[in-house]
């Protein structure tokens, strides 16, 4: 399985809207019996970030775009750029993402998994994802108590 993680230019986790990240780390996760191997596949540049020279508006970074902007076709196409660069991934791990990012990822078959803003290291974010995925796969039924 492949996952994508938004990164700063310094290769630290990017916690603003994933759509505005300078780069993305693409990681392979392979399971061999009881061992899980995580390897960096590639670091890809966000072409939208290059066009904007890392100068996104605060409302875009904070996922606060107004309704008019959210429905603007050009703005939607900007989000499609993200799908283009992380295609082939099964998951996008992100702290923040806007509705358009969510829609584009869903249309491209990529599931967004929210990572906590306290996850400062890439290893921590990936381990949290793996623990969550492992628990989700082993739970057979949730009993709701009234």
mmCIF file with all atom_site columns, N, CA, C and O in Angstrom, residues 8-32:
data_model
loop_
_atom_site.group_PDB
_atom_site.id
_atom_site.type_symbol
_atom_site.label_atom_id
_atom_site.label_alt_id
_atom_site.label_comp_id
_atom_site.label_asym_id
_atom_site.label_entity_id
_atom_site.label_seq_id
_atom_site.pdbx_PDB_ins_code
_atom_site.Cartn_x
_atom_site.Cartn_y
_atom_site.Cartn_z
_atom_site.occupancy
_atom_site.B_iso_or_equiv
_atom_site.pdbx_formal_charge
_atom_site.auth_seq_id
_atom_site.auth_comp_id
_atom_site.auth_asym_id
_atom_site.auth_atom_id
_atom_site.pdbx_PDB_model_num
ATOM 1   N N  . UNK A 1 8  ? 6.628  20.078  4.686  1.00 0.00 ? 8  UNK A N  1
ATOM 2   C CA . UNK A 1 8  ? 7.248  21.386  4.472  1.00 0.00 ? 8  UNK A CA 1
ATOM 3   C C  . UNK A 1 8  ? 8.457  21.194  3.562  1.00 0.00 ? 8  UNK A C  1
ATOM 4   O O  . UNK A 1 8  ? 8.905  20.072  3.325  1.00 0.00 ? 8  UNK A O  1
ATOM 5   N N  . UNK A 1 9  ? 9.056  22.299  3.128  1.00 0.00 ? 9  UNK A N  1
ATOM 6   C CA . UNK A 1 9  ? 10.298 22.216  2.359  1.00 0.00 ? 9  UNK A CA 1
ATOM 7   C C  . UNK A 1 9  ? 11.400 21.548  3.171  1.00 0.00 ? 9  UNK A C  1
ATOM 8   O O  . UNK A 1 9  ? 12.283 20.892  2.621  1.00 0.00 ? 9  UNK A O  1
ATOM 9   N N  . UNK A 1 10 ? 11.336 21.687  4.507  1.00 0.00 ? 10 UNK A N  1
ATOM 10  C CA . UNK A 1 10 ? 12.337 21.085  5.393  1.00 0.00 ? 10 UNK A CA 1
ATOM 11  C C  . UNK A 1 10 ? 12.071 19.596  5.638  1.00 0.00 ? 10 UNK A C  1
ATOM 12  O O  . UNK A 1 10 ? 12.778 18.948  6.395  1.00 0.00 ? 10 UNK A O  1
ATOM 13  N N  . UNK A 1 11 ? 11.021 19.064  5.010  1.00 0.00 ? 11 UNK A N  1
ATOM 14  C CA . UNK A 1 11 ? 10.589 17.664  5.120  1.00 0.00 ? 11 UNK A CA 1
ATOM 15  C C  . UNK A 1 11 ? 10.001 17.326  6.484  1.00 0.00 ? 11 UNK A C  1
ATOM 16  O O  . UNK A 1 11 ? 9.925  16.157  6.868  1.00 0.00 ? 11 UNK A O  1
ATOM 17  N N  . UNK A 1 12 ? 9.550  18.338  7.220  1.00 0.00 ? 12 UNK A N  1
ATOM 18  C CA . UNK A 1 12 ? 8.777  18.122  8.445  1.00 0.00 ? 12 UNK A CA 1
ATOM 19  C C  . UNK A 1 12 ? 7.302  18.032  8.041  1.00 0.00 ? 12 UNK A C  1
ATOM 20  O O  . UNK A 1 12 ? 6.913  18.481  6.964  1.00 0.00 ? 12 UNK A O  1
ATOM 21  N N  . UNK A 1 13 ? 6.490  17.453  8.904  1.00 0.00 ? 13 UNK A N  1
ATOM 22  C CA . UNK A 1 13 ? 5.057  17.316  8.610  1.00 0.00 ? 13 UNK A CA 1
ATOM 23  C C  . UNK A 1 13 ? 4.426  18.698  8.466  1.00 0.00 ? 13 UNK A C  1
ATOM 24  O O  . UNK A 1 13 ? 4.651  19.590  9.278  1.00 0.00 ? 13 UNK A O  1
ATOM 25  N N  . UNK A 1 14 ? 3.624  18.854  7.446  1.00 0.00 ? 14 UNK A N  1
ATOM 26  C CA . UNK A 1 14 ? 2.901  20.092  7.173  1.00 0.00 ? 14 UNK A CA 1
ATOM 27  C C  . UNK A 1 14 ? 1.505  19.952  7.769  1.00 0.00 ? 14 UNK A C  1
ATOM 28  O O  . UNK A 1 14 ? 0.762  19.049  7.384  1.00 0.00 ? 14 UNK A O  1
ATOM 29  N N  . UNK A 1 15 ? 1.150  20.822  8.711  1.00 0.00 ? 15 UNK A N  1
ATOM 30  C CA . UNK A 1 15 ? -0.128 20.682  9.417  1.00 0.00 ? 15 UNK A CA 1
ATOM 31  C C  . UNK A 1 15 ? -1.237 21.608  8.937  1.00 0.00 ? 15 UNK A C  1
ATOM 32  O O  . UNK A 1 15 ? -2.344 21.540  9.454  1.00 0.00 ? 15 UNK A O  1
ATOM 33  N N  . UNK A 1 16 ? -0.979 22.475  7.960  1.00 0.00 ? 16 UNK A N  1
ATOM 34  C CA . UNK A 1 16 ? -2.064 23.282  7.396  1.00 0.00 ? 16 UNK A CA 1
ATOM 35  C C  . UNK A 1 16 ? -2.780 22.458  6.332  1.00 0.00 ? 16 UNK A C  1
ATOM 36  O O  . UNK A 1 16 ? -2.485 21.274  6.149  1.00 0.00 ? 16 UNK A O  1
ATOM 37  N N  . UNK A 1 17 ? -3.718 23.072  5.613  1.00 0.00 ? 17 UNK A N  1
ATOM 38  C CA . UNK A 1 17 ? -4.474 22.393  4.576  1.00 0.00 ? 17 UNK A CA 1
ATOM 39  C C  . UNK A 1 17 ? -3.526 21.637  3.639  1.00 0.00 ? 17 UNK A C  1
ATOM 40  O O  . UNK A 1 17 ? -2.638 22.233  3.031  1.00 0.00 ? 17 UNK A O  1
ATOM 41  N N  . UNK A 1 18 ? -3.715 20.350  3.535  1.00 0.00 ? 18 UNK A N  1
ATOM 42  C CA . UNK A 1 18 ? -2.821 19.508  2.728  1.00 0.00 ? 18 UNK A CA 1
ATOM 43  C C  . UNK A 1 18 ? -2.683 20.026  1.299  1.00 0.00 ? 18 UNK A C  1
ATOM 44  O O  . UNK A 1 18 ? -1.614 19.935  0.697  1.00 0.00 ? 18 UNK A O  1
ATOM 45  N N  . UNK A 1 19 ? -3.720 20.621  0.787  1.00 0.00 ? 19 UNK A N  1
ATOM 46  C CA . UNK A 1 19 ? -3.732 21.166  -0.572 1.00 0.00 ? 19 UNK A CA 1
ATOM 47  C C  . UNK A 1 19 ? -2.649 22.229  -0.768 1.00 0.00 ? 19 UNK A C  1
ATOM 48  O O  . UNK A 1 19 ? -2.168 22.425  -1.877 1.00 0.00 ? 19 UNK A O  1
ATOM 49  N N  . UNK A 1 20 ? -2.222 22.894  0.315  1.00 0.00 ? 20 UNK A N  1
ATOM 50  C CA . UNK A 1 20 ? -1.240 23.979  0.213  1.00 0.00 ? 20 UNK A CA 1
ATOM 51  C C  . UNK A 1 20 ? 0.179  23.546  0.594  1.00 0.00 ? 20 UNK A C  1
ATOM 52  O O  . UNK A 1 20 ? 1.077  24.375  0.660  1.00 0.00 ? 20 UNK A O  1
ATOM 53  N N  . UNK A 1 21 ? 0.396  22.271  0.831  1.00 0.00 ? 21 UNK A N  1
ATOM 54  C CA . UNK A 1 21 ? 1.719  21.775  1.241  1.00 0.00 ? 21 UNK A CA 1
ATOM 55  C C  . UNK A 1 21 ? 2.749  21.951  0.126  1.00 0.00 ? 21 UNK A C  1
ATOM 56  O O  . UNK A 1 21 ? 2.440  21.741  -1.048 1.00 0.00 ? 21 UNK A O  1
ATOM 57  N N  . UNK A 1 22 ? 3.985  22.303  0.485  1.00 0.00 ? 22 UNK A N  1
ATOM 58  C CA . UNK A 1 22 ? 5.038  22.436  -0.535 1.00 0.00 ? 22 UNK A CA 1
ATOM 59  C C  . UNK A 1 22 ? 5.415  21.115  -1.201 1.00 0.00 ? 22 UNK A C  1
ATOM 60  O O  . UNK A 1 22 ? 5.721  21.071  -2.374 1.00 0.00 ? 22 UNK A O  1
ATOM 61  N N  . UNK A 1 23 ? 5.387  20.031  -0.420 1.00 0.00 ? 23 UNK A N  1
ATOM 62  C CA . UNK A 1 23 ? 5.823  18.725  -0.930 1.00 0.00 ? 23 UNK A CA 1
ATOM 63  C C  . UNK A 1 23 ? 4.947  17.623  -0.332 1.00 0.00 ? 23 UNK A C  1
ATOM 64  O O  . UNK A 1 23 ? 4.239  17.842  0.644  1.00 0.00 ? 23 UNK A O  1
ATOM 65  N N  . UNK A 1 24 ? 5.089  16.453  -0.889 1.00 0.00 ? 24 UNK A N  1
ATOM 66  C CA . UNK A 1 24 ? 4.432  15.267  -0.343 1.00 0.00 ? 24 UNK A CA 1
ATOM 67  C C  . UNK A 1 24 ? 5.426  14.127  -0.318 1.00 0.00 ? 24 UNK A C  1
ATOM 68  O O  . UNK A 1 24 ? 6.143  13.902  -1.295 1.00 0.00 ? 24 UNK A O  1
ATOM 69  N N  . UNK A 1 25 ? 5.462  13.431  0.805  1.00 0.00 ? 25 UNK A N  1
ATOM 70  C CA . UNK A 1 25 ? 6.248  12.221  0.900  1.00 0.00 ? 25 UNK A CA 1
ATOM 71  C C  . UNK A 1 25 ? 5.347  11.054  0.532  1.00 0.00 ? 25 UNK A C  1
ATOM 72  O O  . UNK A 1 25 ? 4.232  10.950  1.050  1.00 0.00 ? 25 UNK A O  1
ATOM 73  N N  . UNK A 1 26 ? 5.814  10.222  -0.362 1.00 0.00 ? 26 UNK A N  1
ATOM 74  C CA . UNK A 1 26 ? 5.063  9.022   -0.764 1.00 0.00 ? 26 UNK A CA 1
ATOM 75  C C  . UNK A 1 26 ? 5.794  7.835   -0.147 1.00 0.00 ? 26 UNK A C  1
ATOM 76  O O  . UNK A 1 26 ? 6.988  7.628   -0.402 1.00 0.00 ? 26 UNK A O  1
ATOM 77  N N  . UNK A 1 27 ? 5.090  7.086   0.679  1.00 0.00 ? 27 UNK A N  1
ATOM 78  C CA . UNK A 1 27 ? 5.684  5.969   1.411  1.00 0.00 ? 27 UNK A CA 1
ATOM 79  C C  . UNK A 1 27 ? 5.017  4.664   1.018  1.00 0.00 ? 27 UNK A C  1
ATOM 80  O O  . UNK A 1 27 ? 3.800  4.602   0.819  1.00 0.00 ? 27 UNK A O  1
ATOM 81  N N  . UNK A 1 28 ? 5.831  3.616   0.917  1.00 0.00 ? 28 UNK A N  1
ATOM 82  C CA . UNK A 1 28 ? 5.330  2.257   0.701  1.00 0.00 ? 28 UNK A CA 1
ATOM 83  C C  . UNK A 1 28 ? 5.237  1.567   2.042  1.00 0.00 ? 28 UNK A C  1
ATOM 84  O O  . UNK A 1 28 ? 6.176  1.646   2.849  1.00 0.00 ? 28 UNK A O  1
ATOM 85  N N  . UNK A 1 29 ? 4.141  0.858   2.267  1.00 0.00 ? 29 UNK A N  1
ATOM 86  C CA . UNK A 1 29 ? 3.984  0.065   3.478  1.00 0.00 ? 29 UNK A CA 1
ATOM 87  C C  . UNK A 1 29 ? 3.735  -1.368  3.037  1.00 0.00 ? 29 UNK A C  1
ATOM 88  O O  . UNK A 1 29 ? 2.767  -1.652  2.320  1.00 0.00 ? 29 UNK A O  1
ATOM 89  N N  . UNK A 1 30 ? 4.644  -2.245  3.427  1.00 0.00 ? 30 UNK A N  1
ATOM 90  C CA . UNK A 1 30 ? 4.542  -3.652  3.054  1.00 0.00 ? 30 UNK A CA 1
ATOM 91  C C  . UNK A 1 30 ? 4.525  -4.497  4.311  1.00 0.00 ? 30 UNK A C  1
ATOM 92  O O  . UNK A 1 30 ? 5.282  -4.245  5.254  1.00 0.00 ? 30 UNK A O  1
ATOM 93  N N  . UNK A 1 31 ? 3.676  -5.520  4.307  1.00 0.00 ? 31 UNK A N  1
ATOM 94  C CA . UNK A 1 31 ? 3.598  -6.433  5.446  1.00 0.00 ? 31 UNK A CA 1
ATOM 95  C C  . UNK A 1 31 ? 4.180  -7.769  5.037  1.00 0.00 ? 31 UNK A C  1
ATOM 96  O O  . UNK A 1 31 ? 3.822  -8.333  3.997  1.00 0.00 ? 31 UNK A O  1
ATOM 97  N N  . UNK A 1 32 ? 5.095  -8.274  5.853  1.00 0.00 ? 32 UNK A N  1
ATOM 98  C CA . UNK A 1 32 ? 5.751  -9.551  5.600  1.00 0.00 ? 32 UNK A CA 1
ATOM 99  C C  . UNK A 1 32 ? 5.593  -10.374 6.876  1.00 0.00 ? 32 UNK A C  1
ATOM 100 O O  . UNK A 1 32 ? 6.280  -10.114 7.851  1.00 0.00 ? 32 UNK A O  1
#
